[in-house]
XYZ file of N, CA and C in Angstrom:
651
model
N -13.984 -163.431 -123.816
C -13.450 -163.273 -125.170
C -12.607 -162.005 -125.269
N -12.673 -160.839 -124.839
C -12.356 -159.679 -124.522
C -10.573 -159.785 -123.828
N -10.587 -160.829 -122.649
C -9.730 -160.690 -122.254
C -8.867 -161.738 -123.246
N -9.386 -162.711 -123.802
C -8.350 -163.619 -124.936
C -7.455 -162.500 -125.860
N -8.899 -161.838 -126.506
C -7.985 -160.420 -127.486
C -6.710 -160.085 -126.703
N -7.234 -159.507 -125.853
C -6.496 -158.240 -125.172
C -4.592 -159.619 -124.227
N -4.735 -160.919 -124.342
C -3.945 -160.980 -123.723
C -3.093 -161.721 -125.577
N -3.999 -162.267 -126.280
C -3.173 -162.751 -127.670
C -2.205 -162.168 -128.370
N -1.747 -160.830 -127.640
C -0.372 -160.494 -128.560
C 0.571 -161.023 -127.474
N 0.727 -161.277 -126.657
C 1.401 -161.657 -125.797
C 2.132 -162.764 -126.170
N 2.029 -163.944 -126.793
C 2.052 -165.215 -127.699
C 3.289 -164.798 -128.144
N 4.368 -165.400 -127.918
C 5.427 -165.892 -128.788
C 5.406 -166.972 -129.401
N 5.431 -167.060 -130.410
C 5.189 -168.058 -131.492
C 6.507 -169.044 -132.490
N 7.755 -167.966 -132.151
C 8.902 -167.561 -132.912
C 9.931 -168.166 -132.094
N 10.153 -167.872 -130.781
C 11.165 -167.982 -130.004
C 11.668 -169.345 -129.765
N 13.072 -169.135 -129.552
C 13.834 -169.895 -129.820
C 13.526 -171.162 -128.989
N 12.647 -171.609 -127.954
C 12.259 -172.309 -126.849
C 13.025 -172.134 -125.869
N 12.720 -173.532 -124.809
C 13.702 -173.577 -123.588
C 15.024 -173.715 -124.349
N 16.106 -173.328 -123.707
C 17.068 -173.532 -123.759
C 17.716 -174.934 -123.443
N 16.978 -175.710 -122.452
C 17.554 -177.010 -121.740
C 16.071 -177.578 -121.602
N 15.690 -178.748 -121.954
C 14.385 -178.703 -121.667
C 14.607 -180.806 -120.634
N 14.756 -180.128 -119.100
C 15.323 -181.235 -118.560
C 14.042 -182.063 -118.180
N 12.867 -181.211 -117.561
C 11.678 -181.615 -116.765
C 10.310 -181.261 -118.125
N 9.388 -182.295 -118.138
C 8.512 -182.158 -118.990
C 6.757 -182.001 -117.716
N 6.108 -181.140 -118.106
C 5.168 -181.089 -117.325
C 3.949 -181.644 -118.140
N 3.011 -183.134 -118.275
C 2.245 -182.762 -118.758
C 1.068 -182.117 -117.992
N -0.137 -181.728 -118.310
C -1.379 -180.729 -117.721
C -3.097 -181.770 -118.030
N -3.554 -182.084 -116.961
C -4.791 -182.487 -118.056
C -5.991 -182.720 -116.687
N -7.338 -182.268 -116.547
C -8.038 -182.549 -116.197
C -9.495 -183.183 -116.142
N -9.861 -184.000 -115.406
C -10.788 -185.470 -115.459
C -11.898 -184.556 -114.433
N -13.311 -184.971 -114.973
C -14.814 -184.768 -113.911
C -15.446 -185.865 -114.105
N -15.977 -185.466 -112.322
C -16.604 -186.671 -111.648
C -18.145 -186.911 -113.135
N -18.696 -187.865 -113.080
C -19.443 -188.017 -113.495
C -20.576 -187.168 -112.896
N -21.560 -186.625 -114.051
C -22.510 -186.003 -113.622
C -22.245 -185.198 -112.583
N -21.594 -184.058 -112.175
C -20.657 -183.309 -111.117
C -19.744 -182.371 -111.600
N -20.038 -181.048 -111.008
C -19.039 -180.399 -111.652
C -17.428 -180.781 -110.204
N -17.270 -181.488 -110.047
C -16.076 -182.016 -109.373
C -15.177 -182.370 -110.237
N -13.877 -181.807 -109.963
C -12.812 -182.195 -110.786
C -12.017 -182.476 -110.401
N -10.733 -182.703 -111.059
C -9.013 -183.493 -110.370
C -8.111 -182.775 -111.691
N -7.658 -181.592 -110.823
C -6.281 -181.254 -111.879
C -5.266 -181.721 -111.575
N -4.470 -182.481 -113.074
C -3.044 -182.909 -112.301
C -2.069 -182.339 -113.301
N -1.040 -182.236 -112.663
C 0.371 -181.700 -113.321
C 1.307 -182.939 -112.847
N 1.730 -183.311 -113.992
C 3.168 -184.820 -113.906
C 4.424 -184.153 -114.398
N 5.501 -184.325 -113.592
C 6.604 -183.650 -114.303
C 7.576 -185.332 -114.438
N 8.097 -185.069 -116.034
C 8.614 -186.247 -116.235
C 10.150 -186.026 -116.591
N 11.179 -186.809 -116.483
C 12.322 -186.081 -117.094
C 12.275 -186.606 -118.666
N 12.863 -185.674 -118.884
C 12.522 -185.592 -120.596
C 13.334 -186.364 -121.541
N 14.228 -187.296 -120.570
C 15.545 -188.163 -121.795
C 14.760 -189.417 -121.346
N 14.555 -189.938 -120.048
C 13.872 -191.299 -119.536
C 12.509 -191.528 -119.824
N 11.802 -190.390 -119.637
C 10.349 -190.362 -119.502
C 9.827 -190.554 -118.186
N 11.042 -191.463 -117.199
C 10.355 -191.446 -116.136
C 9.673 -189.880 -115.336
N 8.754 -190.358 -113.921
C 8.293 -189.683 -113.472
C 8.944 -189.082 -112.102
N 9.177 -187.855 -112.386
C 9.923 -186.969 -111.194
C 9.182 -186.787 -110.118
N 7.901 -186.216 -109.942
C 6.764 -185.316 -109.586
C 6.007 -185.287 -109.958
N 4.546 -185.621 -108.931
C 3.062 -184.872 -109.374
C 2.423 -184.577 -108.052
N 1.480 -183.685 -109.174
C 0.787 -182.736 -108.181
C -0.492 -182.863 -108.501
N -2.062 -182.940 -107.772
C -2.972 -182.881 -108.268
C -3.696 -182.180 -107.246
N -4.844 -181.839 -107.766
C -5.950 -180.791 -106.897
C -7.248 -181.065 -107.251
N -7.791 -181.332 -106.262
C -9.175 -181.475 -106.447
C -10.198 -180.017 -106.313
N -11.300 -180.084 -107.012
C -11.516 -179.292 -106.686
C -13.228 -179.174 -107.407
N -13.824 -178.025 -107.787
C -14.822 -177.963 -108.453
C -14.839 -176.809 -109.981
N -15.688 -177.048 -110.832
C -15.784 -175.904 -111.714
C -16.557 -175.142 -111.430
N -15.909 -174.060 -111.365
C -16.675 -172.572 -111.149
C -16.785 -171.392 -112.092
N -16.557 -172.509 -113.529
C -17.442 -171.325 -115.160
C -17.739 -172.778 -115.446
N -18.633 -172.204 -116.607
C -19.525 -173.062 -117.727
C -18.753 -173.882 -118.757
N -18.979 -174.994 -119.069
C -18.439 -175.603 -120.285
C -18.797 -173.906 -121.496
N -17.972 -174.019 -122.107
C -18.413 -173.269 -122.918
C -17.451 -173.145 -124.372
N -17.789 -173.804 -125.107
C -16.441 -173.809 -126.370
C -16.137 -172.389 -126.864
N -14.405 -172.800 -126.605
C -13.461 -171.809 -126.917
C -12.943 -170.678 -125.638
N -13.737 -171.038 -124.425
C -13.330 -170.217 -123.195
C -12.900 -171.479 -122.216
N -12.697 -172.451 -122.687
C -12.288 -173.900 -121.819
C -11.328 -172.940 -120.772
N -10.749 -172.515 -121.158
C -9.476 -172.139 -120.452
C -10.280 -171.522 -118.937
N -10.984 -171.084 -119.201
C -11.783 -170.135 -117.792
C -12.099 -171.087 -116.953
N -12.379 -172.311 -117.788
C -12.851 -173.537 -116.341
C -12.369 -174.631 -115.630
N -10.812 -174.408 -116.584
C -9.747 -175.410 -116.076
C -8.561 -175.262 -115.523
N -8.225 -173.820 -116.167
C -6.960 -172.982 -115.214
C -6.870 -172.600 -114.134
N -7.738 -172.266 -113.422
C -7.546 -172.057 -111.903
C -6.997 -172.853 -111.375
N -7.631 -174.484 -111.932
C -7.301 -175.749 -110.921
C -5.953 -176.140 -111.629
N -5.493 -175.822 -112.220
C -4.424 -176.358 -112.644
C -3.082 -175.397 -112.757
N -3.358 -174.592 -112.594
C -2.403 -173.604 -112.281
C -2.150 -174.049 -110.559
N -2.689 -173.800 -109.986
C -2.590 -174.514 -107.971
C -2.179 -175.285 -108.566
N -2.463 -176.476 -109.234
C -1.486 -177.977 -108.844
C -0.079 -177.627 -109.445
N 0.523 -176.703 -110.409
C 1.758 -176.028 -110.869
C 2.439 -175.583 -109.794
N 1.363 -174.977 -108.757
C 2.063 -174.266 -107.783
C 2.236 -175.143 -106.636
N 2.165 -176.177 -106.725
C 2.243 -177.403 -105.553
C 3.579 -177.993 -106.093
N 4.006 -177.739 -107.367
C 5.726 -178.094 -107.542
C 6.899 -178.336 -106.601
N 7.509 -178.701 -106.714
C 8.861 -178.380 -105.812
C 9.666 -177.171 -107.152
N 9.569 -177.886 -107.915
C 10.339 -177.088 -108.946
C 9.840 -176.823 -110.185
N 10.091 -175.688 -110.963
C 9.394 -175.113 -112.185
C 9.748 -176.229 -113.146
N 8.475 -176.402 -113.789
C 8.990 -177.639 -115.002
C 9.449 -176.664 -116.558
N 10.696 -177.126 -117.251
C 10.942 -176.553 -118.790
C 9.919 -176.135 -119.688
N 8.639 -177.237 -119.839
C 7.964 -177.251 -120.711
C 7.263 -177.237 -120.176
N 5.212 -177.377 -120.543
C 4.203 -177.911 -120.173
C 3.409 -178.345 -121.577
N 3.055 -179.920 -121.264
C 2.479 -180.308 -123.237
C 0.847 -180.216 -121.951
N 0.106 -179.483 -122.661
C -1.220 -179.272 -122.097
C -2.088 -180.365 -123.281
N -3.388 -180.694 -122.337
C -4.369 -181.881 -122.748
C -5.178 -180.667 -123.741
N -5.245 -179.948 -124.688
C -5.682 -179.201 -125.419
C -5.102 -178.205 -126.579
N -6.108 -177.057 -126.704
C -5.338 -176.866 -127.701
C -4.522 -174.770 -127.591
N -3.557 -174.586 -128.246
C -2.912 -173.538 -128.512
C -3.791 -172.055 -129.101
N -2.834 -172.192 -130.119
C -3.080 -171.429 -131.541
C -4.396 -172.022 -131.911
N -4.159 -173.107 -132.318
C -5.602 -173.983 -132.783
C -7.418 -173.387 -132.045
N -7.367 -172.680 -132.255
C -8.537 -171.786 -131.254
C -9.154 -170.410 -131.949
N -10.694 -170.583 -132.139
C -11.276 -169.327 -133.161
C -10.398 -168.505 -132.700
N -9.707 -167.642 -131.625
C -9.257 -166.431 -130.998
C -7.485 -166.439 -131.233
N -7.345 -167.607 -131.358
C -5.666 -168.156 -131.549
C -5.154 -167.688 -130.243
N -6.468 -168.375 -128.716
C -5.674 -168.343 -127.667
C -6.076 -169.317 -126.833
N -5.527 -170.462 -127.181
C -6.669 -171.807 -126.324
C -5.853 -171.765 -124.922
N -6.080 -172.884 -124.622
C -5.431 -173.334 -123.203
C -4.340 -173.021 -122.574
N -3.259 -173.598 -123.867
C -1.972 -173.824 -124.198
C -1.360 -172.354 -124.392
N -1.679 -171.628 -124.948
C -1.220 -170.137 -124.526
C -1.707 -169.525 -123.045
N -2.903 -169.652 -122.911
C -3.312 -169.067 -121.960
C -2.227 -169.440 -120.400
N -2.168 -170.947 -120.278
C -1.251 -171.513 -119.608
C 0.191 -170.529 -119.687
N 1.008 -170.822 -120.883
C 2.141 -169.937 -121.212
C 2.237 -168.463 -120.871
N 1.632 -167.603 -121.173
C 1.678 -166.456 -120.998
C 1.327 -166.150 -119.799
N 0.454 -167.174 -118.441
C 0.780 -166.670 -117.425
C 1.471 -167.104 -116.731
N 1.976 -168.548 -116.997
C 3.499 -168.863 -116.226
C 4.311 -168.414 -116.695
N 4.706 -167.783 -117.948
C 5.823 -167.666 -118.662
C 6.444 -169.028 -118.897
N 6.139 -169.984 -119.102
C 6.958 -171.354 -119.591
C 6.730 -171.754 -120.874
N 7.553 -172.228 -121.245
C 6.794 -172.173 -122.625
C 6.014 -173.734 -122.893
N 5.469 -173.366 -124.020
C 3.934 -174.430 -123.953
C 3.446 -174.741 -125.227
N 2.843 -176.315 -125.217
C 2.617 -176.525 -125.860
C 0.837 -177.653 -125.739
N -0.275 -177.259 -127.199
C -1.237 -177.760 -127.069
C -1.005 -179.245 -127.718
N -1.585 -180.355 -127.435
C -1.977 -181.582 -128.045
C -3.376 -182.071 -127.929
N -3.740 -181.725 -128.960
C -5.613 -182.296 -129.050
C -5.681 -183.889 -129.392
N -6.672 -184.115 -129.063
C -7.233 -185.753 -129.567
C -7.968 -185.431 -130.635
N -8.672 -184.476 -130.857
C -9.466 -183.925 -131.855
C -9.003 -182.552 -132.435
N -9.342 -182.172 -134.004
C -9.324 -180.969 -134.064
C -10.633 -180.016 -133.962
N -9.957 -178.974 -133.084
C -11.314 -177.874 -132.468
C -11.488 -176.776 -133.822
N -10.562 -176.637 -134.540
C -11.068 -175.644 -135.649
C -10.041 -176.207 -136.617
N -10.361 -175.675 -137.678
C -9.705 -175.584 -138.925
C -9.694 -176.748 -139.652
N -8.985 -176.596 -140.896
C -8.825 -177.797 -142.297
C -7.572 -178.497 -142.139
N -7.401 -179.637 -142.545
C -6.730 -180.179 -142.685
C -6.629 -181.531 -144.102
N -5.500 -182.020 -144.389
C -5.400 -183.200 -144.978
C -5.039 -184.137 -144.101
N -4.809 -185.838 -144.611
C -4.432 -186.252 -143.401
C -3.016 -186.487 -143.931
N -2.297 -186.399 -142.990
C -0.787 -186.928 -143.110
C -0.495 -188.381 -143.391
N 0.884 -188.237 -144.010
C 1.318 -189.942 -143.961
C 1.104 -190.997 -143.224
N 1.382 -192.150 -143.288
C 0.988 -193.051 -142.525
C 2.349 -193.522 -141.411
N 3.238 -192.935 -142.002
C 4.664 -193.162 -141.100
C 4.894 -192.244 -139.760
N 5.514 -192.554 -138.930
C 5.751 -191.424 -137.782
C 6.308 -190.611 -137.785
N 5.638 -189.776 -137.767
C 6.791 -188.266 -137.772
C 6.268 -187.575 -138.705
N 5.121 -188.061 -140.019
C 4.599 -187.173 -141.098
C 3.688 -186.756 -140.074
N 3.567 -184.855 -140.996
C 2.464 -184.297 -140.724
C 1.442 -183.241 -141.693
N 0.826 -183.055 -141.608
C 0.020 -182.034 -142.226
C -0.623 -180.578 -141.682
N -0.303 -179.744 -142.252
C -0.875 -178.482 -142.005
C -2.216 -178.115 -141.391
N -2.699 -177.918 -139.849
C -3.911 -177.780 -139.687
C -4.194 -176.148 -140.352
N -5.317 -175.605 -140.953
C -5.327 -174.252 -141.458
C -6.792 -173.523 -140.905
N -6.607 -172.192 -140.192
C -7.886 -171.843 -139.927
C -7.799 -170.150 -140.853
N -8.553 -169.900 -141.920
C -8.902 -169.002 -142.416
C -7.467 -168.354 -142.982
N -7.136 -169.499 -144.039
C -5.821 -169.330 -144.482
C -4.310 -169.275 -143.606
N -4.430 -169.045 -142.221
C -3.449 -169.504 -141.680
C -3.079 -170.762 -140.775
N -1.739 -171.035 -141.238
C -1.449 -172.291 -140.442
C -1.273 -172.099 -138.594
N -2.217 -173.148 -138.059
C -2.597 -172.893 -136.530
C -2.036 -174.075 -135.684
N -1.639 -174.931 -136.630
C -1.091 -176.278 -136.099
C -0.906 -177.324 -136.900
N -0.035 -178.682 -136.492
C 0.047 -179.488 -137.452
C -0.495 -180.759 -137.044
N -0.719 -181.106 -137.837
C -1.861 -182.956 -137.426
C -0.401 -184.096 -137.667
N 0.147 -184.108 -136.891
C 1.031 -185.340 -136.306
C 0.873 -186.477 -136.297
N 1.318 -187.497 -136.913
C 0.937 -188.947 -137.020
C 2.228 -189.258 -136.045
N 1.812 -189.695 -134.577
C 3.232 -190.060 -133.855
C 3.108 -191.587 -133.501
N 2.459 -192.434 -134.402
C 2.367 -194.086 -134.266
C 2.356 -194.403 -136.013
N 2.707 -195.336 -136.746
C 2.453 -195.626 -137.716
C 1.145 -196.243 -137.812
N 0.577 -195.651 -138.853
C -1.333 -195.962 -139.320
C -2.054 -195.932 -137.791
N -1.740 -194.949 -137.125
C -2.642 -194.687 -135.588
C -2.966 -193.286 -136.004
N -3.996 -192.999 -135.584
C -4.666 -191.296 -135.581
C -3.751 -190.547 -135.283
N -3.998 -189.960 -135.695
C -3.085 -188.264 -135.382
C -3.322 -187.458 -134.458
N -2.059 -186.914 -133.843
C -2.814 -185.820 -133.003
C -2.659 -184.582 -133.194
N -3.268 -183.345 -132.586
C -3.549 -182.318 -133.511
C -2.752 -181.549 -132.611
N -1.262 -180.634 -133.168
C -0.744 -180.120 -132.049
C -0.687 -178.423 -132.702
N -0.300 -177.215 -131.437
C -0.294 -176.324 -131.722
C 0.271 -175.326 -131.043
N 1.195 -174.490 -130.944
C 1.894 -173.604 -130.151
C 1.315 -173.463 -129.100
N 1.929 -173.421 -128.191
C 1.051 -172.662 -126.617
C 1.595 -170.730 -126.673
N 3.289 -171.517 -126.357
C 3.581 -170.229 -126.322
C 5.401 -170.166 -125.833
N 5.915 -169.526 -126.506
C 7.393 -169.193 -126.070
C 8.446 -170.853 -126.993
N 7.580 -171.068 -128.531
C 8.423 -171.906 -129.628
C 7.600 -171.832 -130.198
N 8.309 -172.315 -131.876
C 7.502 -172.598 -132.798
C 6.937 -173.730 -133.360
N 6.484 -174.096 -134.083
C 5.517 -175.479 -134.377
C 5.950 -176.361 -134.678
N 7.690 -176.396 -135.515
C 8.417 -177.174 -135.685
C 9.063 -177.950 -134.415
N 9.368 -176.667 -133.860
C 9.817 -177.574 -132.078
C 9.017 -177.944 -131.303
N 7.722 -177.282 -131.588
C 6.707 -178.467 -130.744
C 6.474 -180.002 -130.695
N 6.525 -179.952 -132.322
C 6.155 -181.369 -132.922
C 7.480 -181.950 -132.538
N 8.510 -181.673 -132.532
C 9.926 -182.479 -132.257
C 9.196 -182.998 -130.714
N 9.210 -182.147 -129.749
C 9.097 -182.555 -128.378
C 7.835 -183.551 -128.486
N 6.914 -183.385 -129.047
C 5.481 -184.064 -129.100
C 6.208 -185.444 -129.750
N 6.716 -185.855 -130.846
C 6.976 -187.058 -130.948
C 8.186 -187.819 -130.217
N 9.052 -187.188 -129.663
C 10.231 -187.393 -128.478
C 9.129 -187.681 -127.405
N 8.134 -187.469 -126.789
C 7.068 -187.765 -125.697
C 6.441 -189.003 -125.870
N 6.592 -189.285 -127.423
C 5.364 -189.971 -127.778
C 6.278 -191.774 -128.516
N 7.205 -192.479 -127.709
C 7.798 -193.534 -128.201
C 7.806 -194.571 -128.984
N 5.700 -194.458 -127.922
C 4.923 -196.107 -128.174
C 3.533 -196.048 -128.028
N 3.158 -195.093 -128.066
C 1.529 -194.217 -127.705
C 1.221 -193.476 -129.017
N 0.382 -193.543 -129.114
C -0.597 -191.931 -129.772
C -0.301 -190.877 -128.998
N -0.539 -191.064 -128.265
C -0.537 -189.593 -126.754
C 0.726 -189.420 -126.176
N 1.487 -188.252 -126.219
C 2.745 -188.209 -125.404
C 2.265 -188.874 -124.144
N 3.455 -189.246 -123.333
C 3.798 -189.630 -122.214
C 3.273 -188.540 -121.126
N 3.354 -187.415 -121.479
C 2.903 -186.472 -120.376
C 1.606 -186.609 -120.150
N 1.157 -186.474 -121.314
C -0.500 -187.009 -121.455
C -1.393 -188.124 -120.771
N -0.992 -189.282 -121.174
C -0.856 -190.272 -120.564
C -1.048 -190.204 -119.506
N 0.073 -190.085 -118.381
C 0.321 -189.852 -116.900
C -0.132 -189.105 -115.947
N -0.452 -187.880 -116.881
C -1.860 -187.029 -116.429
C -2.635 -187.496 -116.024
N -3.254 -187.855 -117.345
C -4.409 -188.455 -117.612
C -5.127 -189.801 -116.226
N -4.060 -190.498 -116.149
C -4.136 -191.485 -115.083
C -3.786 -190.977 -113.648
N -3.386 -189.981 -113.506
C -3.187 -189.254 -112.316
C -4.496 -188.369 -111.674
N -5.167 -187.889 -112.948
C -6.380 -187.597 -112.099
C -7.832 -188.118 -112.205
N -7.613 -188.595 -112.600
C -8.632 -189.831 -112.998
C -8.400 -190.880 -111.734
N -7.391 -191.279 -111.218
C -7.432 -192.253 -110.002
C -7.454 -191.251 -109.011
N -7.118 -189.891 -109.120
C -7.703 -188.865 -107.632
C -9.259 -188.654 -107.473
N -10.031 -188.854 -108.728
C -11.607 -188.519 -108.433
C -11.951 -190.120 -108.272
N -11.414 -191.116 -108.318
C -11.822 -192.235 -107.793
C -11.383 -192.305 -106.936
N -10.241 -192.104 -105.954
C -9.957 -191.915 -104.618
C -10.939 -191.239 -103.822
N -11.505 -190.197 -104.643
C -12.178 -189.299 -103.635
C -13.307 -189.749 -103.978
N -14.068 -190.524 -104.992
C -15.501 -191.218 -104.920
C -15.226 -192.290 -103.769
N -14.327 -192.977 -103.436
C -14.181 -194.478 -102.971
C -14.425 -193.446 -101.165
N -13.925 -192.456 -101.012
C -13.113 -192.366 -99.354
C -14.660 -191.886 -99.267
N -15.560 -191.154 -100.178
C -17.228 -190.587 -99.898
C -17.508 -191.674 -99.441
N -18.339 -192.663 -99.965
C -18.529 -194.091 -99.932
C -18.475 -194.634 -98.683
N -17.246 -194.421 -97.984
C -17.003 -194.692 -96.728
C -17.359 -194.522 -95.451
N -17.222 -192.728 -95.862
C -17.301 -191.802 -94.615
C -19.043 -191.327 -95.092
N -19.628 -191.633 -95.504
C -21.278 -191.159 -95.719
C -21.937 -191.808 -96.498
């Protein structure tokens, strides 16, 4: 918690974003059942097609505690290595969590940002703190998530009458350009595309690596 303080002024919140935002990275990691075994993957997609450029994934284990609001301590190691298994730096990264949206206003999604320097952005399935209303039922309405009078993120409806998702600065733009990129990700899903592809990227690496156990023992 100490080091969240001490790194949360760091957070650009304001800035103007990427300049060109050609390659989209999404971030998201899957555990083995009952196992602290994991699969971090990083998908880099191009950002006008959606298709997929690059991925990278890493297996590996957790070595901190589940622990709400320090997520970041038990998923960044492994996912920072699969960043660094790139060929090339991706524009963005839409991370499987959350930003600003965080008692400390330093979840994942900053934490990510401020040590790659890329700029970043959180997308929750759930909200981890704060109030909200719900937004319209059309795509593209949103509503103000609020934690202790300030706004920390916005609850995004990016499907018509489909749940919302809860998005929130990482780091290096502001909330308005997040949500632009978050529903530009998001065509025909609830879940951006980065998400998505993640999502199925490491999820079939810890079944690769349950299936090849199986084999060999």
């Amino acid at each position: 918690m100490a080091l969240q303080d001490r790194l949360r002024p760091l957070v650009d919140t304001t800035g103007p974003g990427p300049r060109a935002v050609r390659r989209v990275a999404g971030l998201d990691v899957a555990y083995a059942e009952d196992s602290d075994r994991l699969a971090a993957a990083v998908v880099v997609l191009d950002a006008d097609t959606l298709t997929l450029l690059e991925r990278s994934v890493v297996l590996g284990r957790a070595r901190f505690p589940y622990v709400p609001g320090l997520f970041a301590f038990r998923e960044l190691p492994s996912l920072v290595e699969a960043l660094d298994g790139l060929g090339t730096a991706p524009d963005l990264l839409v991370c499987d969590g959350q930003g600003l949206a965080h008692p400390r206003r330093f979840g994942l999604a900053c934490h990510l940002g401020v040590h790659t320097g890329i700029p970043s952005i959180g997308v929750g399935k759930t909200a981890f703190v704060g109030t909200f209303d719900a937004p319209g039922p059309a795509r593209g309405e949103s509503s103000d998530l609020v934690l202790d009078g300030e706004v920390v993120g916005a609850v995004l409806r990016t499907q018509r009458d489909v749940k919302p998702v809860f998005v929130s600065v990482g780091h290096g733009l502001d909330l308005a350009e997040a949500c632009r990129h978050v529903l530009a990700l998001s065509p025909h899903f609830r879940l951006p595309e980065t998400t998505r592809q993640a999502d199925g990227a490491c999820r079939a690496a810890l079944a690769a690596a349950a299936a090849e156990a199986r084999t060999t023992g």
